[in-house]
């Protein structure tokens, strides 16, 4: 037994000695280097018949049905406008007049009825001499501009087709939830019938700083050319009209914005029925939660919006809303900022009744409020009281914009320009004045002494004559 163990030990020891000698004396040192291959890419053909359904998590939604429902109802919009060509030195030398040239812009549109009504953005067709739309099957139609609303950036077109057109049904944008899947359908960079997916990132987003907009924010990719296209939910229902992106490059970098479908639907219904948009107002002014006054009062931490002023003779005053009330909800819509309030009210008309939930002295109250017309509102500017033009005054003066002077306590404007009540201000410094919201913006821009910044003012006098004054 001892001889066997001795033999095994000697064999193992001999193997160890032999291996060590090989490693140290015979084998050369080797270095492993990671190299970048310069070979041509290797392409693997795919079999289009193969299904990958078993690779998809059942919890992830399929957008196939939603895309099929919508892609044929989104059209390519071409806007042809005549613009002034720049004068050359030869034109100046020979005294030639400035010529006009055609400029083409493109965007998207959404068919909303089988008889050919189409929603797009106002900025897509602004200044157009002619508009044409191209369907997904490449059929081309001339489009008629039915009406526009610059404030919401919505325009309504109409085409006459031989057959019923595919269309998208409206969804309820108020019911859309943050985190919900959506598709953006449009024609970015003239690439027709493009579908991208994302989620709703935020609601009631205000971009302008004017507290008047209420966009749906999404991370679905939207690029130039998508404007006027559809934002649809997983059921293929229209929840928004893609309108804008936030970008430093002009192309998509992660955020896009859509006009909520409830607002767009109300705008086009008003255009069809009334010829213009009917806006109903609550009749309150709210304290900006980021303002110095709000922070000092601790109101920037409240859940709701603080009523800082109530307009006389408004529905809010008649219903009993008071300064200091905190508005929490309107018709079950939670209100946490002004854009929540303004966005919901844009879906309503004058005389519509909304239920306003307020907190007063720690108690909850629900007050029914009949919305008022905008012509009850006035704003103070340069010692004048101004209000929006009524539809009657617009018709009388054949104008669609401007504000009316209700009262003038500005002696200089009265004595030098003859401005008095019933005058209409149409533009200031060559900027068109659409309504008193534009005046409010000028007040913020010019500060306490706007007179020193105003160089030119356009007016319509009591006789309906247009006047332009240079102020030095």
PDB file of N, CA and C in Angstrom, residues 399-458:
ATOM      1  N   UNK A 399     -64.597  95.236 -39.484  1.00  0.00           N
ATOM      2  CA  UNK A 399     -63.316  94.906 -38.871  1.00  0.00           C
ATOM      3  C   UNK A 399     -63.511  93.713 -37.944  1.00  0.00           C
ATOM      4  N   UNK A 400     -62.465  92.913 -37.771  1.00  0.00           N
ATOM      5  CA  UNK A 400     -62.561  91.724 -36.924  1.00  0.00           C
ATOM      6  C   UNK A 400     -61.720  91.838 -35.661  1.00  0.00           C
ATOM      7  N   UNK A 401     -61.132  93.008 -35.412  1.00  0.00           N
ATOM      8  CA  UNK A 401     -60.260  93.176 -34.255  1.00  0.00           C
ATOM      9  C   UNK A 401     -60.353  94.609 -33.746  1.00  0.00           C
ATOM     10  N   UNK A 402     -59.688  94.861 -32.609  1.00  0.00           N
ATOM     11  CA  UNK A 402     -59.706  96.202 -32.032  1.00  0.00           C
ATOM     12  C   UNK A 402     -60.361  96.214 -30.666  1.00  0.00           C
ATOM     13  N   UNK A 403     -60.150  97.297 -29.925  1.00  0.00           N
ATOM     14  CA  UNK A 403     -60.794  97.499 -28.622  1.00  0.00           C
ATOM     15  C   UNK A 403     -61.469  98.866 -28.618  1.00  0.00           C
ATOM     16  N   UNK A 404     -62.560  98.961 -27.874  1.00  0.00           N
ATOM     17  CA  UNK A 404     -63.348 100.193 -27.843  1.00  0.00           C
ATOM     18  C   UNK A 404     -63.026 101.015 -26.605  1.00  0.00           C
ATOM     19  N   UNK A 405     -62.931 102.334 -26.818  1.00  0.00           N
ATOM     20  CA  UNK A 405     -62.716 103.243 -25.692  1.00  0.00           C
ATOM     21  C   UNK A 405     -64.050 103.478 -24.993  1.00  0.00           C
ATOM     22  N   UNK A 406     -64.109 103.083 -23.726  1.00  0.00           N
ATOM     23  CA  UNK A 406     -65.323 103.295 -22.925  1.00  0.00           C
ATOM     24  C   UNK A 406     -65.280 104.673 -22.269  1.00  0.00           C
ATOM     25  N   UNK A 407     -64.088 105.026 -21.785  1.00  0.00           N
ATOM     26  CA  UNK A 407     -63.913 106.313 -21.096  1.00  0.00           C
ATOM     27  C   UNK A 407     -62.475 106.760 -21.297  1.00  0.00           C
ATOM     28  N   UNK A 408     -62.268 108.072 -21.554  1.00  0.00           N
ATOM     29  CA  UNK A 408     -60.930 108.600 -21.764  1.00  0.00           C
ATOM     30  C   UNK A 408     -60.665 109.756 -20.812  1.00  0.00           C
ATOM     31  N   UNK A 409     -59.733 109.553 -19.877  1.00  0.00           N
ATOM     32  CA  UNK A 409     -59.296 110.612 -18.959  1.00  0.00           C
ATOM     33  C   UNK A 409     -57.888 111.089 -19.290  1.00  0.00           C
ATOM     34  N   UNK A 410     -57.413 110.717 -20.490  1.00  0.00           N
ATOM     35  CA  UNK A 410     -56.091 111.134 -20.925  1.00  0.00           C
ATOM     36  C   UNK A 410     -56.241 112.440 -21.703  1.00  0.00           C
ATOM     37  N   UNK A 411     -55.888 113.554 -21.076  1.00  0.00           N
ATOM     38  CA  UNK A 411     -56.082 114.872 -21.679  1.00  0.00           C
ATOM     39  C   UNK A 411     -55.286 115.024 -22.966  1.00  0.00           C
ATOM     40  N   UNK A 412     -54.069 114.478 -23.023  1.00  0.00           N
ATOM     41  CA  UNK A 412     -53.245 114.646 -24.213  1.00  0.00           C
ATOM     42  C   UNK A 412     -53.885 113.950 -25.412  1.00  0.00           C
ATOM     43  N   UNK A 413     -54.342 112.674 -25.228  1.00  0.00           N
ATOM     44  CA  UNK A 413     -54.998 111.955 -26.312  1.00  0.00           C
ATOM     45  C   UNK A 413     -56.298 112.634 -26.725  1.00  0.00           C
ATOM     46  N   UNK A 414     -56.987 113.208 -25.747  1.00  0.00           N
ATOM     47  CA  UNK A 414     -58.256 113.871 -26.042  1.00  0.00           C
ATOM     48  C   UNK A 414     -58.038 115.165 -26.820  1.00  0.00           C
ATOM     49  N   UNK A 415     -57.083 115.984 -26.379  1.00  0.00           N
ATOM     50  CA  UNK A 415     -56.877 117.290 -26.999  1.00  0.00           C
ATOM     51  C   UNK A 415     -56.143 117.203 -28.332  1.00  0.00           C
ATOM     52  N   UNK A 416     -55.177 116.288 -28.463  1.00  0.00           N
ATOM     53  CA  UNK A 416     -54.348 116.233 -29.669  1.00  0.00           C
ATOM     54  C   UNK A 416     -54.881 115.263 -30.728  1.00  0.00           C
ATOM     55  N   UNK A 417     -55.485 114.151 -30.283  1.00  0.00           N
ATOM     56  CA  UNK A 417     -55.968 113.163 -31.236  1.00  0.00           C
ATOM     57  C   UNK A 417     -57.488 113.059 -31.269  1.00  0.00           C
ATOM     58  N   UNK A 418     -58.130 113.764 -30.348  1.00  0.00           N
ATOM     59  CA  UNK A 418     -59.587 113.757 -30.322  1.00  0.00           C
ATOM     60  C   UNK A 418     -60.199 112.462 -29.815  1.00  0.00           C
ATOM     61  N   UNK A 419     -59.409 111.653 -29.124  1.00  0.00           N
ATOM     62  CA  UNK A 419     -59.901 110.345 -28.671  1.00  0.00           C
ATOM     63  C   UNK A 419     -60.940 110.534 -27.581  1.00  0.00           C
ATOM     64  N   UNK A 420     -62.083 109.876 -27.775  1.00  0.00           N
ATOM     65  CA  UNK A 420     -63.151 109.907 -26.775  1.00  0.00           C
ATOM     66  C   UNK A 420     -63.843 108.550 -26.781  1.00  0.00           C
ATOM     67  N   UNK A 421     -64.898 108.415 -26.007  1.00  0.00           N
ATOM     68  CA  UNK A 421     -65.630 107.158 -25.969  1.00  0.00           C
ATOM     69  C   UNK A 421     -66.157 106.822 -27.362  1.00  0.00           C
ATOM     70  N   UNK A 422     -66.273 105.550 -27.639  1.00  0.00           N
ATOM     71  CA  UNK A 422     -66.715 104.991 -28.924  1.00  0.00           C
ATOM     72  C   UNK A 422     -65.604 104.928 -29.964  1.00  0.00           C
ATOM     73  N   UNK A 423     -64.443 105.561 -29.692  1.00  0.00           N
ATOM     74  CA  UNK A 423     -63.305 105.369 -30.583  1.00  0.00           C
ATOM     75  C   UNK A 423     -62.831 103.919 -30.493  1.00  0.00           C
ATOM     76  N   UNK A 424     -62.200 103.441 -31.564  1.00  0.00           N
ATOM     77  CA  UNK A 424     -61.663 102.082 -31.597  1.00  0.00           C
ATOM     78  C   UNK A 424     -60.158 102.155 -31.822  1.00  0.00           C
ATOM     79  N   UNK A 425     -59.410 101.490 -30.969  1.00  0.00           N
ATOM     80  CA  UNK A 425     -57.960 101.374 -31.149  1.00  0.00           C
ATOM     81  C   UNK A 425     -57.694 100.074 -31.903  1.00  0.00           C
ATOM     82  N   UNK A 426     -57.055 100.184 -33.067  1.00  0.00           N
ATOM     83  CA  UNK A 426     -56.835  99.007 -33.914  1.00  0.00           C
ATOM     84  C   UNK A 426     -55.407  98.471 -33.838  1.00  0.00           C
ATOM     85  N   UNK A 427     -54.433  99.358 -33.616  1.00  0.00           N
ATOM     86  CA  UNK A 427     -53.049  98.899 -33.550  1.00  0.00           C
ATOM     87  C   UNK A 427     -52.208  99.897 -32.780  1.00  0.00           C
ATOM     88  N   UNK A 428     -51.167  99.388 -32.173  1.00  0.00           N
ATOM     89  CA  UNK A 428     -50.207 100.215 -31.438  1.00  0.00           C
ATOM     90  C   UNK A 428     -48.807  99.784 -31.857  1.00  0.00           C
ATOM     91  N   UNK A 429     -48.000 100.741 -32.325  1.00  0.00           N
ATOM     92  CA  UNK A 429     -46.646 100.457 -32.818  1.00  0.00           C
ATOM     93  C   UNK A 429     -46.662  99.374 -33.902  1.00  0.00           C
ATOM     94  N   UNK A 430     -47.685  99.471 -34.786  1.00  0.00           N
ATOM     95  CA  UNK A 430     -47.849  98.539 -35.916  1.00  0.00           C
ATOM     96  C   UNK A 430     -48.180  97.115 -35.484  1.00  0.00           C
ATOM     97  N   UNK A 431     -48.541  96.913 -34.227  1.00  0.00           N
ATOM     98  CA  UNK A 431     -48.968  95.606 -33.731  1.00  0.00           C
ATOM     99  C   UNK A 431     -50.486  95.605 -33.612  1.00  0.00           C
ATOM    100  N   UNK A 432     -51.136  94.663 -34.283  1.00  0.00           N
ATOM    101  CA  UNK A 432     -52.596  94.590 -34.271  1.00  0.00           C
ATOM    102  C   UNK A 432     -53.109  94.288 -32.865  1.00  0.00           C
ATOM    103  N   UNK A 433     -54.122  95.019 -32.451  1.00  0.00           N
ATOM    104  CA  UNK A 433     -54.758  94.804 -31.149  1.00  0.00           C
ATOM    105  C   UNK A 433     -56.051  94.036 -31.375  1.00  0.00           C
ATOM    106  N   UNK A 434     -56.056  92.770 -30.967  1.00  0.00           N
ATOM    107  CA  UNK A 434     -57.238  91.936 -31.167  1.00  0.00           C
ATOM    108  C   UNK A 434     -58.280  92.138 -30.081  1.00  0.00           C
ATOM    109  N   UNK A 435     -57.832  92.287 -28.839  1.00  0.00           N
ATOM    110  CA  UNK A 435     -58.740  92.334 -27.696  1.00  0.00           C
ATOM    111  C   UNK A 435     -57.998  92.913 -26.500  1.00  0.00           C
ATOM    112  N   UNK A 436     -58.706  92.966 -25.372  1.00  0.00           N
ATOM    113  CA  UNK A 436     -58.098  93.585 -24.188  1.00  0.00           C
ATOM    114  C   UNK A 436     -56.978  92.724 -23.598  1.00  0.00           C
ATOM    115  N   UNK A 437     -56.911  91.457 -23.968  1.00  0.00           N
ATOM    116  CA  UNK A 437     -55.776  90.640 -23.531  1.00  0.00           C
ATOM    117  C   UNK A 437     -54.482  91.176 -24.136  1.00  0.00           C
ATOM    118  N   UNK A 438     -54.548  91.644 -25.386  1.00  0.00           N
ATOM    119  CA  UNK A 438     -53.370  92.243 -26.012  1.00  0.00           C
ATOM    120  C   UNK A 438     -52.975  93.529 -25.300  1.00  0.00           C
ATOM    121  N   UNK A 439     -53.969  94.280 -24.842  1.00  0.00           N
ATOM    122  CA  UNK A 439     -53.680  95.490 -24.060  1.00  0.00           C
ATOM    123  C   UNK A 439     -53.002  95.121 -22.742  1.00  0.00           C
ATOM    124  N   UNK A 440     -53.472  94.064 -22.095  1.00  0.00           N
ATOM    125  CA  UNK A 440     -52.867  93.621 -20.837  1.00  0.00           C
ATOM    126  C   UNK A 440     -51.405  93.234 -21.035  1.00  0.00           C
ATOM    127  N   UNK A 441     -51.103  92.630 -22.188  1.00  0.00           N
ATOM    128  CA  UNK A 441     -49.716  92.270 -22.487  1.00  0.00           C
ATOM    129  C   UNK A 441     -48.854  93.513 -22.647  1.00  0.00           C
ATOM    130  N   UNK A 442     -49.401  94.533 -23.332  1.00  0.00           N
ATOM    131  CA  UNK A 442     -48.660  95.787 -23.492  1.00  0.00           C
ATOM    132  C   UNK A 442     -48.414  96.452 -22.138  1.00  0.00           C
ATOM    133  N   UNK A 443     -49.381  96.360 -21.256  1.00  0.00           N
ATOM    134  CA  UNK A 443     -49.202  96.940 -19.921  1.00  0.00           C
ATOM    135  C   UNK A 443     -48.030  96.280 -19.200  1.00  0.00           C
ATOM    136  N   UNK A 444     -47.947  94.959 -19.309  1.00  0.00           N
ATOM    137  CA  UNK A 444     -46.834  94.252 -18.688  1.00  0.00           C
ATOM    138  C   UNK A 444     -45.509  94.619 -19.348  1.00  0.00           C
ATOM    139  N   UNK A 445     -45.537  94.792 -20.654  1.00  0.00           N
ATOM    140  CA  UNK A 445     -44.312  95.077 -21.399  1.00  0.00           C
ATOM    141  C   UNK A 445     -43.811  96.492 -21.151  1.00  0.00           C
ATOM    142  N   UNK A 446     -44.730  97.472 -21.149  1.00  0.00           N
ATOM    143  CA  UNK A 446     -44.342  98.871 -21.058  1.00  0.00           C
ATOM    144  C   UNK A 446     -44.196  99.362 -19.620  1.00  0.00           C
ATOM    145  N   UNK A 447     -44.844  98.704 -18.686  1.00  0.00           N
ATOM    146  CA  UNK A 447     -44.740  99.128 -17.298  1.00  0.00           C
ATOM    147  C   UNK A 447     -45.659 100.287 -16.962  1.00  0.00           C
ATOM    148  N   UNK A 448     -45.241 101.080 -15.969  1.00  0.00           N
ATOM    149  CA  UNK A 448     -46.103 102.127 -15.415  1.00  0.00           C
ATOM    150  C   UNK A 448     -46.295 103.311 -16.347  1.00  0.00           C
ATOM    151  N   UNK A 449     -45.370 103.544 -17.272  1.00  0.00           N
ATOM    152  CA  UNK A 449     -45.453 104.710 -18.155  1.00  0.00           C
ATOM    153  C   UNK A 449     -45.430 104.281 -19.622  1.00  0.00           C
ATOM    154  N   UNK A 450     -46.523 103.736 -20.128  1.00  0.00           N
ATOM    155  CA  UNK A 450     -46.527 103.243 -21.510  1.00  0.00           C
ATOM    156  C   UNK A 450     -46.386 104.348 -22.543  1.00  0.00           C
ATOM    157  N   UNK A 451     -46.746 105.600 -22.170  1.00  0.00           N
ATOM    158  CA  UNK A 451     -46.705 106.691 -23.138  1.00  0.00           C
ATOM    159  C   UNK A 451     -45.323 106.878 -23.758  1.00  0.00           C
ATOM    160  N   UNK A 452     -44.270 106.623 -22.981  1.00  0.00           N
ATOM    161  CA  UNK A 452     -42.923 106.864 -23.492  1.00  0.00           C
ATOM    162  C   UNK A 452     -42.494 105.814 -24.518  1.00  0.00           C
ATOM    163  N   UNK A 453     -43.225 104.708 -24.611  1.00  0.00           N
ATOM    164  CA  UNK A 453     -42.864 103.649 -25.543  1.00  0.00           C
ATOM    165  C   UNK A 453     -43.729 103.653 -26.805  1.00  0.00           C
ATOM    166  N   UNK A 454     -44.870 104.308 -26.767  1.00  0.00           N
ATOM    167  CA  UNK A 454     -45.788 104.266 -27.901  1.00  0.00           C
ATOM    168  C   UNK A 454     -45.397 105.319 -28.929  1.00  0.00           C
ATOM    169  N   UNK A 455     -45.115 104.868 -30.149  1.00  0.00           N
ATOM    170  CA  UNK A 455     -44.676 105.754 -31.230  1.00  0.00           C
ATOM    171  C   UNK A 455     -45.744 105.926 -32.307  1.00  0.00           C
ATOM    172  N   UNK A 456     -46.665 104.968 -32.389  1.00  0.00           N
ATOM    173  CA  UNK A 456     -47.673 105.021 -33.436  1.00  0.00           C
ATOM    174  C   UNK A 456     -48.942 104.354 -32.923  1.00  0.00           C
ATOM    175  N   UNK A 457     -50.080 104.940 -33.269  1.00  0.00           N
ATOM    176  CA  UNK A 457     -51.354 104.380 -32.827  1.00  0.00           C
ATOM    177  C   UNK A 457     -52.373 104.475 -33.961  1.00  0.00           C
ATOM    178  N   UNK A 458     -53.106 103.404 -34.175  1.00  0.00           N
ATOM    179  CA  UNK A 458     -54.145 103.370 -35.200  1.00  0.00           C
ATOM    180  C   UNK A 458     -55.517 103.421 -34.564  1.00  0.00           C
TER     181      UNK A 458
END
